[in-house]
Amino acid sequence: MIDMIDVKHVSYQYGEKKVLEDVSFTVYEGEFFGMLGPNGSGKTTLMKLMSRELPLQQGDIFVYGQPIQTYKPRQYAKLVATLPQHTDISFGYTVKEMAELGRYPYQSSLLPRWTNEDEQTVTEAIHSVTLTHKQHVRLEQLSGGERQRAALARSLAQQPRVLLLDEPTNHMDVAQQFKLLNLLKQSGLTVVAIFHDINIASLYCDRLLLLKDGKAVACGTPRELLSESMIECVFETKMKRHEHPVLPKPLVTFIPFSMPHIDEGLWHVKEHETMLVVETAKPFKVLSSALVGGGIRWATTFVNRHVPLDYRCDDAEQEMIQFLRQHGFDEQWTVGMMTAVDVKDVAFSFVDEDIRLFVAVTAGVGNAVDSANAWRRTDVVASPGTINTFVFIDGHLSEAAFVQALMTATEAKAKALCDKQVVDPQTNTIATGTSTDSIAIAASQQGTCYAYAGTITPVGKQLARAVYEATQTAIDRYRKRKGESR
Amino acid sequence: MPKPFIQTFFNNYIVALIIAITTILLGISIGSQSIPFSSIWGTLIHTPTVPATDSQIIVSIRLPRVVLAFLIGAALAMAGVAFQGLLKNVLADPYTIGVSSGAAVGAVIVFFFHLYLPFLGRFTLPIVSIIFALITLLFVLLFARLAERNMAMETIVLIGIMMNAFFGSLISLMVALSGEELRQVIGWLMGSVAMRGWSYVSLFFPFFVIGSIGLFVHIRELNAFSFGEQAAASIGVHVLQRKLFILLSASLLTGAAVAVSGTIGFVGLVIPHMTRLICGANHKRLLPLSFLYGGTFLVLADLVARTIVAPRELPIGVITSFIGAPLFAILLFKSLRRKT
């Protein structure tokens, strides 16, 4: 890796006010380097020192190993181009005329000649910011994002090695932001940019510099730096880190306020003829395999709907959403499952001690499966016969605790099936579940924090017992009804 | 978007040149004694058939007057272009920012003290004017920057008004102290190209050439400065050095123009503005076209000044202000409206 920019022990003060204190870092060639920090952390001053808009007071900045103050203006403009936060536009100039200015450092001052190379570079620069169709339009007729891109075309026409950007995507809409940043990312230039938005910085930057009160707090990859403690320390706001759902990038989410605590009547069970409904007094965070609202989401309504045995639908999810709407539920706040079992046979289990939790299970074991021997089975389409488990916990679960709660509940269910001697009809071995089981772990995310919910943690123990008991009861009721109907 | 015909028509050097030549011919032809174009042509190629009086009027009265008017107009228009580009301010021209008044004080001081600097001879007058113009300009810029870092348009214009008032009173004082002697200065102050002859043209010409070249080699820098000093610096313009060169060239043009023809206001405002409407803001076209149209404008203004109330003459500054002041008002109004 070649050092592109070396900032060494740079301090700066406006009058008495210290803005930068002993800041050092290195930017490598080809890097997308981001600078993050709250307002007044000195990032703009640092940028202005790098662009030579401000003279150095203490410390040194090297570009390609040479102190920046030793470059002549034109030499420096061939190496470093600056795109300020706000581009001053001048009325009456066209996009192309603006971009042509970028060739200034390449032309002799006395007898400037416009060469083919100049022309070609400008054409390419305008093309790469996708303004070719507007190159003869005057700047004042462009949108803010287009003006910023025109300014970028000027910077690109300079053919610099480094681009310095001060919040380049300010005043741009989302699409324009990403268009510009993708363009920069693809350009292969060394980019040093101030970012306002931590998540955009995380998405695009190879490395980040965190600044606070004029000091460099840390420098490293987004994955290294964007820890909850680090960001909370620098930005003085509570936050959580999570992962981008599609890209391998960390993201942060701020927690500016907390939800009110509710003690009484946290959940209500409503039993209807064709469905079981649990409504919560506040949104619960849910991890589920439900048909509607699966994955992680916040929900206030939990529906276990009875469908006939021969229910077939190409798009079960859409049909379920229609069903929910018809019954006055908002699918955005609902976790919805289906079962062929009679929902009147639901079994509940409550724990109301140090730990408050509640489990509801409907069980049908006609299609029981032994997971250990399932590979012997030849059927590919799952036939109905379902154990649906709802677990509600009044407490704050970490993401790991959610997953452990899921494991604990599943193990308890499997054990209940074992103890009830439920047999996989095809393999004639003890079943561990059915082929279409579904589960939802819901937590109020208030009160006690549970970092873990494994089988021997306090919450795990209670949870396992409740699931085990409710599943057994549900199987009994199912068998009883089957016996009656026979 | 097709451009209007008028825009395309005037955005053409040949058209501008033809208009300029036609105007010059008209300027020579029209006057208390009308002279046919044929005589002008005849005089230029020395045909003996032209009446002696006609060729006398052409060579020693009309031609130097028209040429001087053209050069002064071109100089003031270019100075206006330079100030506007450098200050990013459409309201700036040598007159509105007070530089013309500063130069006028210099000129009046030369008259008042019968000043002759060693080795300079009769060039004392333009050189002192230029020095005063430059000092005034630097003072205005410094003052504006101290008052308000971003140098708002109105700030500079307010400072210009202040300078005009101050210098005006200085000149009045000198005129009052000198008695009859400088009474003629008042007429000169309003601006005139009358009765100057070739000697004034030769007095002005060297400065005109140097100042024009100074601006023409800075066309790209003027474009860069139009986007702000920061942008100019970022593309590699040596800001301080280039700015000084441009200011010096503009002062040269303004100071010398004032020295020979008095304070002719608003030429540097009207012409760049109109030209910008025609060709856009790119100085590559704006500067040469302003040169041609500025010259044309002042020849026309002079023509009007000496014919409209003939046999008497109006100061040429009356005509230019009559057109320039309302335009100034419109531009000021627009810039204030844009802010709110």
PDB file of N, CA and C in Angstrom, chain B residues 227-307:
ATOM      1  N   PHE B 227     -16.570  31.393 -10.040  1.00  0.00           N
ATOM      2  CA  PHE B 227     -17.098  30.307  -9.209  1.00  0.00           C
ATOM      3  C   PHE B 227     -16.608  30.433  -7.766  1.00  0.00           C
ATOM      4  N   GLY B 228     -15.999  31.554  -7.453  1.00  0.00           N
ATOM      5  CA  GLY B 228     -15.537  31.767  -6.087  1.00  0.00           C
ATOM      6  C   GLY B 228     -14.044  31.510  -5.964  1.00  0.00           C
ATOM      7  N   GLU B 229     -13.453  32.197  -4.998  1.00  0.00           N
ATOM      8  CA  GLU B 229     -12.002  32.080  -4.839  1.00  0.00           C
ATOM      9  C   GLU B 229     -11.580  30.674  -4.447  1.00  0.00           C
ATOM     10  N   GLN B 230     -12.427  30.033  -3.638  1.00  0.00           N
ATOM     11  CA  GLN B 230     -12.086  28.690  -3.184  1.00  0.00           C
ATOM     12  C   GLN B 230     -12.012  27.734  -4.372  1.00  0.00           C
ATOM     13  N   ALA B 231     -13.019  27.850  -5.249  1.00  0.00           N
ATOM     14  CA  ALA B 231     -13.034  26.993  -6.437  1.00  0.00           C
ATOM     15  C   ALA B 231     -11.826  27.309  -7.307  1.00  0.00           C
ATOM     16  N   ALA B 232     -11.512  28.586  -7.450  1.00  0.00           N
ATOM     17  CA  ALA B 232     -10.370  28.982  -8.268  1.00  0.00           C
ATOM     18  C   ALA B 232      -9.093  28.366  -7.712  1.00  0.00           C
ATOM     19  N   ALA B 233      -8.943  28.455  -6.391  1.00  0.00           N
ATOM     20  CA  ALA B 233      -7.751  27.884  -5.775  1.00  0.00           C
ATOM     21  C   ALA B 233      -7.695  26.380  -6.002  1.00  0.00           C
ATOM     22  N   SER B 234      -8.850  25.738  -5.932  1.00  0.00           N
ATOM     23  CA  SER B 234      -8.850  24.276  -6.026  1.00  0.00           C
ATOM     24  C   SER B 234      -8.499  23.777  -7.425  1.00  0.00           C
ATOM     25  N   ILE B 235      -8.705  24.604  -8.448  1.00  0.00           N
ATOM     26  CA  ILE B 235      -8.263  24.149  -9.770  1.00  0.00           C
ATOM     27  C   ILE B 235      -6.862  24.654 -10.095  1.00  0.00           C
ATOM     28  N   GLY B 236      -6.186  25.259  -9.126  1.00  0.00           N
ATOM     29  CA  GLY B 236      -4.784  25.594  -9.316  1.00  0.00           C
ATOM     30  C   GLY B 236      -4.493  27.041  -9.667  1.00  0.00           C
ATOM     31  N   VAL B 237      -5.481  27.924  -9.472  1.00  0.00           N
ATOM     32  CA  VAL B 237      -5.220  29.338  -9.739  1.00  0.00           C
ATOM     33  C   VAL B 237      -4.447  29.916  -8.557  1.00  0.00           C
ATOM     34  N   HIS B 238      -3.399  30.634  -8.873  1.00  0.00           N
ATOM     35  CA  HIS B 238      -2.654  31.320  -7.820  1.00  0.00           C
ATOM     36  C   HIS B 238      -3.472  32.548  -7.452  1.00  0.00           C
ATOM     37  N   VAL B 239      -4.346  32.415  -6.472  1.00  0.00           N
ATOM     38  CA  VAL B 239      -5.420  33.387  -6.260  1.00  0.00           C
ATOM     39  C   VAL B 239      -4.903  34.809  -6.056  1.00  0.00           C
ATOM     40  N   LEU B 240      -4.019  34.982  -5.093  1.00  0.00           N
ATOM     41  CA  LEU B 240      -3.605  36.339  -4.743  1.00  0.00           C
ATOM     42  C   LEU B 240      -2.924  37.039  -5.916  1.00  0.00           C
ATOM     43  N   GLN B 241      -1.993  36.320  -6.530  1.00  0.00           N
ATOM     44  CA  GLN B 241      -1.212  36.876  -7.632  1.00  0.00           C
ATOM     45  C   GLN B 241      -2.093  37.250  -8.826  1.00  0.00           C
ATOM     46  N   ARG B 242      -2.970  36.302  -9.192  1.00  0.00           N
ATOM     47  CA  ARG B 242      -3.821  36.542 -10.367  1.00  0.00           C
ATOM     48  C   ARG B 242      -4.815  37.668 -10.103  1.00  0.00           C
ATOM     49  N   LYS B 243      -5.328  37.677  -8.873  1.00  0.00           N
ATOM     50  CA  LYS B 243      -6.298  38.701  -8.503  1.00  0.00           C
ATOM     51  C   LYS B 243      -5.654  40.082  -8.616  1.00  0.00           C
ATOM     52  N   LEU B 244      -4.420  40.179  -8.122  1.00  0.00           N
ATOM     53  CA  LEU B 244      -3.727  41.467  -8.179  1.00  0.00           C
ATOM     54  C   LEU B 244      -3.530  41.913  -9.617  1.00  0.00           C
ATOM     55  N   PHE B 245      -3.143  40.968 -10.482  1.00  0.00           N
ATOM     56  CA  PHE B 245      -2.936  41.308 -11.894  1.00  0.00           C
ATOM     57  C   PHE B 245      -4.230  41.821 -12.520  1.00  0.00           C
ATOM     58  N   ILE B 246      -5.317  41.129 -12.214  1.00  0.00           N
ATOM     59  CA  ILE B 246      -6.596  41.532 -12.807  1.00  0.00           C
ATOM     60  C   ILE B 246      -7.012  42.901 -12.280  1.00  0.00           C
ATOM     61  N   LEU B 247      -6.864  43.096 -10.963  1.00  0.00           N
ATOM     62  CA  LEU B 247      -7.245  44.379 -10.381  1.00  0.00           C
ATOM     63  C   LEU B 247      -6.382  45.501 -10.947  1.00  0.00           C
ATOM     64  N   LEU B 248      -5.103  45.198 -11.124  1.00  0.00           N
ATOM     65  CA  LEU B 248      -4.189  46.201 -11.664  1.00  0.00           C
ATOM     66  C   LEU B 248      -4.601  46.577 -13.089  1.00  0.00           C
ATOM     67  N   SER B 249      -4.918  45.564 -13.891  1.00  0.00           N
ATOM     68  CA  SER B 249      -5.329  45.836 -15.277  1.00  0.00           C
ATOM     69  C   SER B 249      -6.602  46.661 -15.304  1.00  0.00           C
ATOM     70  N   ALA B 250      -7.559  46.300 -14.465  1.00  0.00           N
ATOM     71  CA  ALA B 250      -8.830  47.019 -14.451  1.00  0.00           C
ATOM     72  C   ALA B 250      -8.609  48.450 -13.963  1.00  0.00           C
ATOM     73  N   SER B 251      -7.719  48.613 -12.987  1.00  0.00           N
ATOM     74  CA  SER B 251      -7.442  49.966 -12.493  1.00  0.00           C
ATOM     75  C   SER B 251      -6.764  50.810 -13.572  1.00  0.00           C
ATOM     76  N   LEU B 252      -5.883  50.149 -14.313  1.00  0.00           N
ATOM     77  CA  LEU B 252      -5.188  50.824 -15.410  1.00  0.00           C
ATOM     78  C   LEU B 252      -6.197  51.390 -16.408  1.00  0.00           C
ATOM     79  N   LEU B 253      -7.143  50.549 -16.791  1.00  0.00           N
ATOM     80  CA  LEU B 253      -8.152  50.960 -17.766  1.00  0.00           C
ATOM     81  C   LEU B 253      -9.023  52.075 -17.187  1.00  0.00           C
ATOM     82  N   THR B 254      -9.476  51.874 -15.941  1.00  0.00           N
ATOM     83  CA  THR B 254     -10.368  52.854 -15.335  1.00  0.00           C
ATOM     84  C   THR B 254      -9.658  54.181 -15.106  1.00  0.00           C
ATOM     85  N   GLY B 255      -8.480  54.110 -14.466  1.00  0.00           N
ATOM     86  CA  GLY B 255      -7.768  55.334 -14.115  1.00  0.00           C
ATOM     87  C   GLY B 255      -7.430  56.160 -15.343  1.00  0.00           C
ATOM     88  N   ALA B 256      -6.918  55.491 -16.365  1.00  0.00           N
ATOM     89  CA  ALA B 256      -6.547  56.217 -17.575  1.00  0.00           C
ATOM     90  C   ALA B 256      -7.777  56.801 -18.262  1.00  0.00           C
ATOM     91  N   ALA B 257      -8.875  56.037 -18.261  1.00  0.00           N
ATOM     92  CA  ALA B 257     -10.108  56.508 -18.896  1.00  0.00           C
ATOM     93  C   ALA B 257     -10.625  57.757 -18.189  1.00  0.00           C
ATOM     94  N   VAL B 258     -10.624  57.708 -16.858  1.00  0.00           N
ATOM     95  CA  VAL B 258     -11.107  58.859 -16.098  1.00  0.00           C
ATOM     96  C   VAL B 258     -10.208  60.063 -16.348  1.00  0.00           C
ATOM     97  N   ALA B 259      -8.915  59.826 -16.422  1.00  0.00           N
ATOM     98  CA  ALA B 259      -7.980  60.932 -16.612  1.00  0.00           C
ATOM     99  C   ALA B 259      -8.248  61.699 -17.902  1.00  0.00           C
ATOM    100  N   VAL B 260      -8.652  60.986 -18.961  1.00  0.00           N
ATOM    101  CA  VAL B 260      -8.861  61.691 -20.235  1.00  0.00           C
ATOM    102  C   VAL B 260     -10.297  62.100 -20.479  1.00  0.00           C
ATOM    103  N   SER B 261     -11.239  61.474 -19.792  1.00  0.00           N
ATOM    104  CA  SER B 261     -12.621  61.777 -20.176  1.00  0.00           C
ATOM    105  C   SER B 261     -13.551  62.001 -18.983  1.00  0.00           C
ATOM    106  N   GLY B 262     -13.025  62.013 -17.765  1.00  0.00           N
ATOM    107  CA  GLY B 262     -13.901  62.241 -16.617  1.00  0.00           C
ATOM    108  C   GLY B 262     -14.648  60.988 -16.221  1.00  0.00           C
ATOM    109  N   THR B 263     -15.566  61.153 -15.277  1.00  0.00           N
ATOM    110  CA  THR B 263     -16.266  59.971 -14.771  1.00  0.00           C
ATOM    111  C   THR B 263     -17.526  59.720 -15.589  1.00  0.00           C
ATOM    112  N   ILE B 264     -17.416  58.744 -16.468  1.00  0.00           N
ATOM    113  CA  ILE B 264     -18.568  58.341 -17.270  1.00  0.00           C
ATOM    114  C   ILE B 264     -19.126  57.090 -16.600  1.00  0.00           C
ATOM    115  N   GLY B 265     -20.292  57.231 -16.008  1.00  0.00           N
ATOM    116  CA  GLY B 265     -20.803  56.155 -15.166  1.00  0.00           C
ATOM    117  C   GLY B 265     -21.550  55.077 -15.927  1.00  0.00           C
ATOM    118  N   PHE B 266     -21.603  53.902 -15.346  1.00  0.00           N
ATOM    119  CA  PHE B 266     -22.509  52.808 -15.711  1.00  0.00           C
ATOM    120  C   PHE B 266     -22.189  52.073 -17.011  1.00  0.00           C
ATOM    121  N   VAL B 267     -21.187  52.526 -17.778  1.00  0.00           N
ATOM    122  CA  VAL B 267     -20.857  51.789 -19.001  1.00  0.00           C
ATOM    123  C   VAL B 267     -20.442  50.359 -18.633  1.00  0.00           C
ATOM    124  N   GLY B 268     -19.648  50.268 -17.572  1.00  0.00           N
ATOM    125  CA  GLY B 268     -19.163  48.963 -17.129  1.00  0.00           C
ATOM    126  C   GLY B 268     -20.245  48.110 -16.499  1.00  0.00           C
ATOM    127  N   LEU B 269     -21.413  48.683 -16.287  1.00  0.00           N
ATOM    128  CA  LEU B 269     -22.521  47.910 -15.733  1.00  0.00           C
ATOM    129  C   LEU B 269     -23.458  47.459 -16.853  1.00  0.00           C
ATOM    130  N   VAL B 270     -23.808  48.447 -17.724  1.00  0.00           N
ATOM    131  CA  VAL B 270     -24.779  48.175 -18.775  1.00  0.00           C
ATOM    132  C   VAL B 270     -24.243  47.155 -19.777  1.00  0.00           C
ATOM    133  N   ILE B 271     -23.028  47.405 -20.261  1.00  0.00           N
ATOM    134  CA  ILE B 271     -22.519  46.591 -21.367  1.00  0.00           C
ATOM    135  C   ILE B 271     -22.278  45.134 -20.967  1.00  0.00           C
ATOM    136  N   PRO B 272     -21.554  44.876 -19.874  1.00  0.00           N
ATOM    137  CA  PRO B 272     -21.378  43.449 -19.513  1.00  0.00           C
ATOM    138  C   PRO B 272     -22.713  42.748 -19.269  1.00  0.00           C
ATOM    139  N   HIS B 273     -23.650  43.479 -18.682  1.00  0.00           N
ATOM    140  CA  HIS B 273     -24.940  42.836 -18.410  1.00  0.00           C
ATOM    141  C   HIS B 273     -25.641  42.430 -19.701  1.00  0.00           C
ATOM    142  N   MET B 274     -25.724  43.401 -20.623  1.00  0.00           N
ATOM    143  CA  MET B 274     -26.381  43.116 -21.910  1.00  0.00           C
ATOM    144  C   MET B 274     -25.638  42.005 -22.655  1.00  0.00           C
ATOM    145  N   THR B 275     -24.331  42.102 -22.639  1.00  0.00           N
ATOM    146  CA  THR B 275     -23.539  41.119 -23.384  1.00  0.00           C
ATOM    147  C   THR B 275     -23.715  39.726 -22.787  1.00  0.00           C
ATOM    148  N   ARG B 276     -23.808  39.670 -21.458  1.00  0.00           N
ATOM    149  CA  ARG B 276     -23.986  38.381 -20.805  1.00  0.00           C
ATOM    150  C   ARG B 276     -25.314  37.749 -21.233  1.00  0.00           C
ATOM    151  N   LEU B 277     -26.329  38.595 -21.406  1.00  0.00           N
ATOM    152  CA  LEU B 277     -27.615  38.076 -21.863  1.00  0.00           C
ATOM    153  C   LEU B 277     -27.470  37.446 -23.244  1.00  0.00           C
ATOM    154  N   ILE B 278     -26.573  38.009 -24.040  1.00  0.00           N
ATOM    155  CA  ILE B 278     -26.397  37.519 -25.408  1.00  0.00           C
ATOM    156  C   ILE B 278     -25.535  36.265 -25.457  1.00  0.00           C
ATOM    157  N   CYS B 279     -24.400  36.290 -24.759  1.00  0.00           N
ATOM    158  CA  CYS B 279     -23.419  35.215 -24.995  1.00  0.00           C
ATOM    159  C   CYS B 279     -23.158  34.335 -23.777  1.00  0.00           C
ATOM    160  N   GLY B 280     -23.842  34.607 -22.658  1.00  0.00           N
ATOM    161  CA  GLY B 280     -23.556  33.813 -21.466  1.00  0.00           C
ATOM    162  C   GLY B 280     -22.397  34.423 -20.696  1.00  0.00           C
ATOM    163  N   ALA B 281     -22.008  33.742 -19.619  1.00  0.00           N
ATOM    164  CA  ALA B 281     -21.060  34.363 -18.701  1.00  0.00           C
ATOM    165  C   ALA B 281     -19.608  34.032 -19.013  1.00  0.00           C
ATOM    166  N   ASN B 282     -19.380  33.085 -19.917  1.00  0.00           N
ATOM    167  CA  ASN B 282     -18.012  32.675 -20.212  1.00  0.00           C
ATOM    168  C   ASN B 282     -17.202  33.861 -20.742  1.00  0.00           C
ATOM    169  N   HIS B 283     -16.134  34.186 -20.007  1.00  0.00           N
ATOM    170  CA  HIS B 283     -15.360  35.369 -20.377  1.00  0.00           C
ATOM    171  C   HIS B 283     -14.665  35.247 -21.725  1.00  0.00           C
ATOM    172  N   LYS B 284     -14.551  34.026 -22.210  1.00  0.00           N
ATOM    173  CA  LYS B 284     -13.934  33.814 -23.518  1.00  0.00           C
ATOM    174  C   LYS B 284     -14.662  34.628 -24.585  1.00  0.00           C
ATOM    175  N   ARG B 285     -15.972  34.716 -24.467  1.00  0.00           N
ATOM    176  CA  ARG B 285     -16.752  35.529 -25.400  1.00  0.00           C
ATOM    177  C   ARG B 285     -17.150  36.854 -24.772  1.00  0.00           C
ATOM    178  N   LEU B 286     -17.403  36.811 -23.453  1.00  0.00           N
ATOM    179  CA  LEU B 286     -17.911  38.010 -22.786  1.00  0.00           C
ATOM    180  C   LEU B 286     -16.942  39.183 -22.903  1.00  0.00           C
ATOM    181  N   LEU B 287     -15.659  38.916 -22.720  1.00  0.00           N
ATOM    182  CA  LEU B 287     -14.686  40.014 -22.720  1.00  0.00           C
ATOM    183  C   LEU B 287     -14.535  40.662 -24.098  1.00  0.00           C
ATOM    184  N   PRO B 288     -14.266  39.872 -25.169  1.00  0.00           N
ATOM    185  CA  PRO B 288     -14.151  40.522 -26.478  1.00  0.00           C
ATOM    186  C   PRO B 288     -15.447  41.189 -26.938  1.00  0.00           C
ATOM    187  N   LEU B 289     -16.576  40.544 -26.663  1.00  0.00           N
ATOM    188  CA  LEU B 289     -17.829  41.159 -27.108  1.00  0.00           C
ATOM    189  C   LEU B 289     -18.127  42.432 -26.310  1.00  0.00           C
ATOM    190  N   SER B 290     -17.799  42.416 -25.014  1.00  0.00           N
ATOM    191  CA  SER B 290     -17.996  43.626 -24.212  1.00  0.00           C
ATOM    192  C   SER B 290     -17.100  44.752 -24.731  1.00  0.00           C
ATOM    193  N   PHE B 291     -15.919  44.382 -25.144  1.00  0.00           N
ATOM    194  CA  PHE B 291     -14.989  45.332 -25.749  1.00  0.00           C
ATOM    195  C   PHE B 291     -15.668  46.044 -26.921  1.00  0.00           C
ATOM    196  N   LEU B 292     -16.189  45.238 -27.864  1.00  0.00           N
ATOM    197  CA  LEU B 292     -16.781  45.812 -29.079  1.00  0.00           C
ATOM    198  C   LEU B 292     -18.065  46.593 -28.768  1.00  0.00           C
ATOM    199  N   TYR B 293     -18.935  45.979 -27.956  1.00  0.00           N
ATOM    200  CA  TYR B 293     -20.211  46.652 -27.682  1.00  0.00           C
ATOM    201  C   TYR B 293     -20.015  47.860 -26.760  1.00  0.00           C
ATOM    202  N   GLY B 294     -19.036  47.790 -25.872  1.00  0.00           N
ATOM    203  CA  GLY B 294     -18.750  48.930 -24.999  1.00  0.00           C
ATOM    204  C   GLY B 294     -18.310  50.131 -25.804  1.00  0.00           C
ATOM    205  N   GLY B 295     -17.389  49.888 -26.747  1.00  0.00           N
ATOM    206  CA  GLY B 295     -16.938  50.967 -27.606  1.00  0.00           C
ATOM    207  C   GLY B 295     -18.086  51.550 -28.407  1.00  0.00           C
ATOM    208  N   THR B 296     -18.872  50.648 -29.028  1.00  0.00           N
ATOM    209  CA  THR B 296     -20.010  51.075 -29.832  1.00  0.00           C
ATOM    210  C   THR B 296     -20.972  51.931 -29.005  1.00  0.00           C
ATOM    211  N   PHE B 297     -21.243  51.434 -27.785  1.00  0.00           N
ATOM    212  CA  PHE B 297     -22.198  52.113 -26.919  1.00  0.00           C
ATOM    213  C   PHE B 297     -21.758  53.547 -26.640  1.00  0.00           C
ATOM    214  N   LEU B 298     -20.476  53.738 -26.349  1.00  0.00           N
ATOM    215  CA  LEU B 298     -20.046  55.083 -25.980  1.00  0.00           C
ATOM    216  C   LEU B 298     -19.992  56.015 -27.186  1.00  0.00           C
ATOM    217  N   VAL B 299     -19.675  55.467 -28.361  1.00  0.00           N
ATOM    218  CA  VAL B 299     -19.720  56.295 -29.577  1.00  0.00           C
ATOM    219  C   VAL B 299     -21.162  56.767 -29.809  1.00  0.00           C
ATOM    220  N   LEU B 300     -22.108  55.849 -29.629  1.00  0.00           N
ATOM    221  CA  LEU B 300     -23.515  56.202 -29.783  1.00  0.00           C
ATOM    222  C   LEU B 300     -23.941  57.226 -28.730  1.00  0.00           C
ATOM    223  N   ALA B 301     -23.517  56.983 -27.486  1.00  0.00           N
ATOM    224  CA  ALA B 301     -23.891  57.886 -26.402  1.00  0.00           C
ATOM    225  C   ALA B 301     -23.346  59.279 -26.686  1.00  0.00           C
ATOM    226  N   ASP B 302     -22.121  59.335 -27.195  1.00  0.00           N
ATOM    227  CA  ASP B 302     -21.525  60.632 -27.515  1.00  0.00           C
ATOM    228  C   ASP B 302     -22.300  61.314 -28.637  1.00  0.00           C
ATOM    229  N   LEU B 303     -22.701  60.492 -29.627  1.00  0.00           N
ATOM    230  CA  LEU B 303     -23.473  61.016 -30.752  1.00  0.00           C
ATOM    231  C   LEU B 303     -24.766  61.649 -30.249  1.00  0.00           C
ATOM    232  N   VAL B 304     -25.437  60.943 -29.361  1.00  0.00           N
ATOM    233  CA  VAL B 304     -26.677  61.457 -28.792  1.00  0.00           C
ATOM    234  C   VAL B 304     -26.390  62.713 -27.978  1.00  0.00           C
ATOM    235  N   ALA B 305     -25.324  62.678 -27.183  1.00  0.00           N
ATOM    236  CA  ALA B 305     -25.006  63.791 -26.285  1.00  0.00           C
ATOM    237  C   ALA B 305     -24.800  65.091 -27.067  1.00  0.00           C
ATOM    238  N   ARG B 306     -24.217  64.971 -28.254  1.00  0.00           N
ATOM    239  CA  ARG B 306     -23.926  66.231 -28.966  1.00  0.00           C
ATOM    240  C   ARG B 306     -24.991  66.612 -29.977  1.00  0.00           C
ATOM    241  N   THR B 307     -25.955  65.731 -30.211  1.00  0.00           N
ATOM    242  CA  THR B 307     -26.983  66.088 -31.190  1.00  0.00           C
ATOM    243  C   THR B 307     -28.348  66.348 -30.566  1.00  0.00           C
TER     244      THR B 307
END
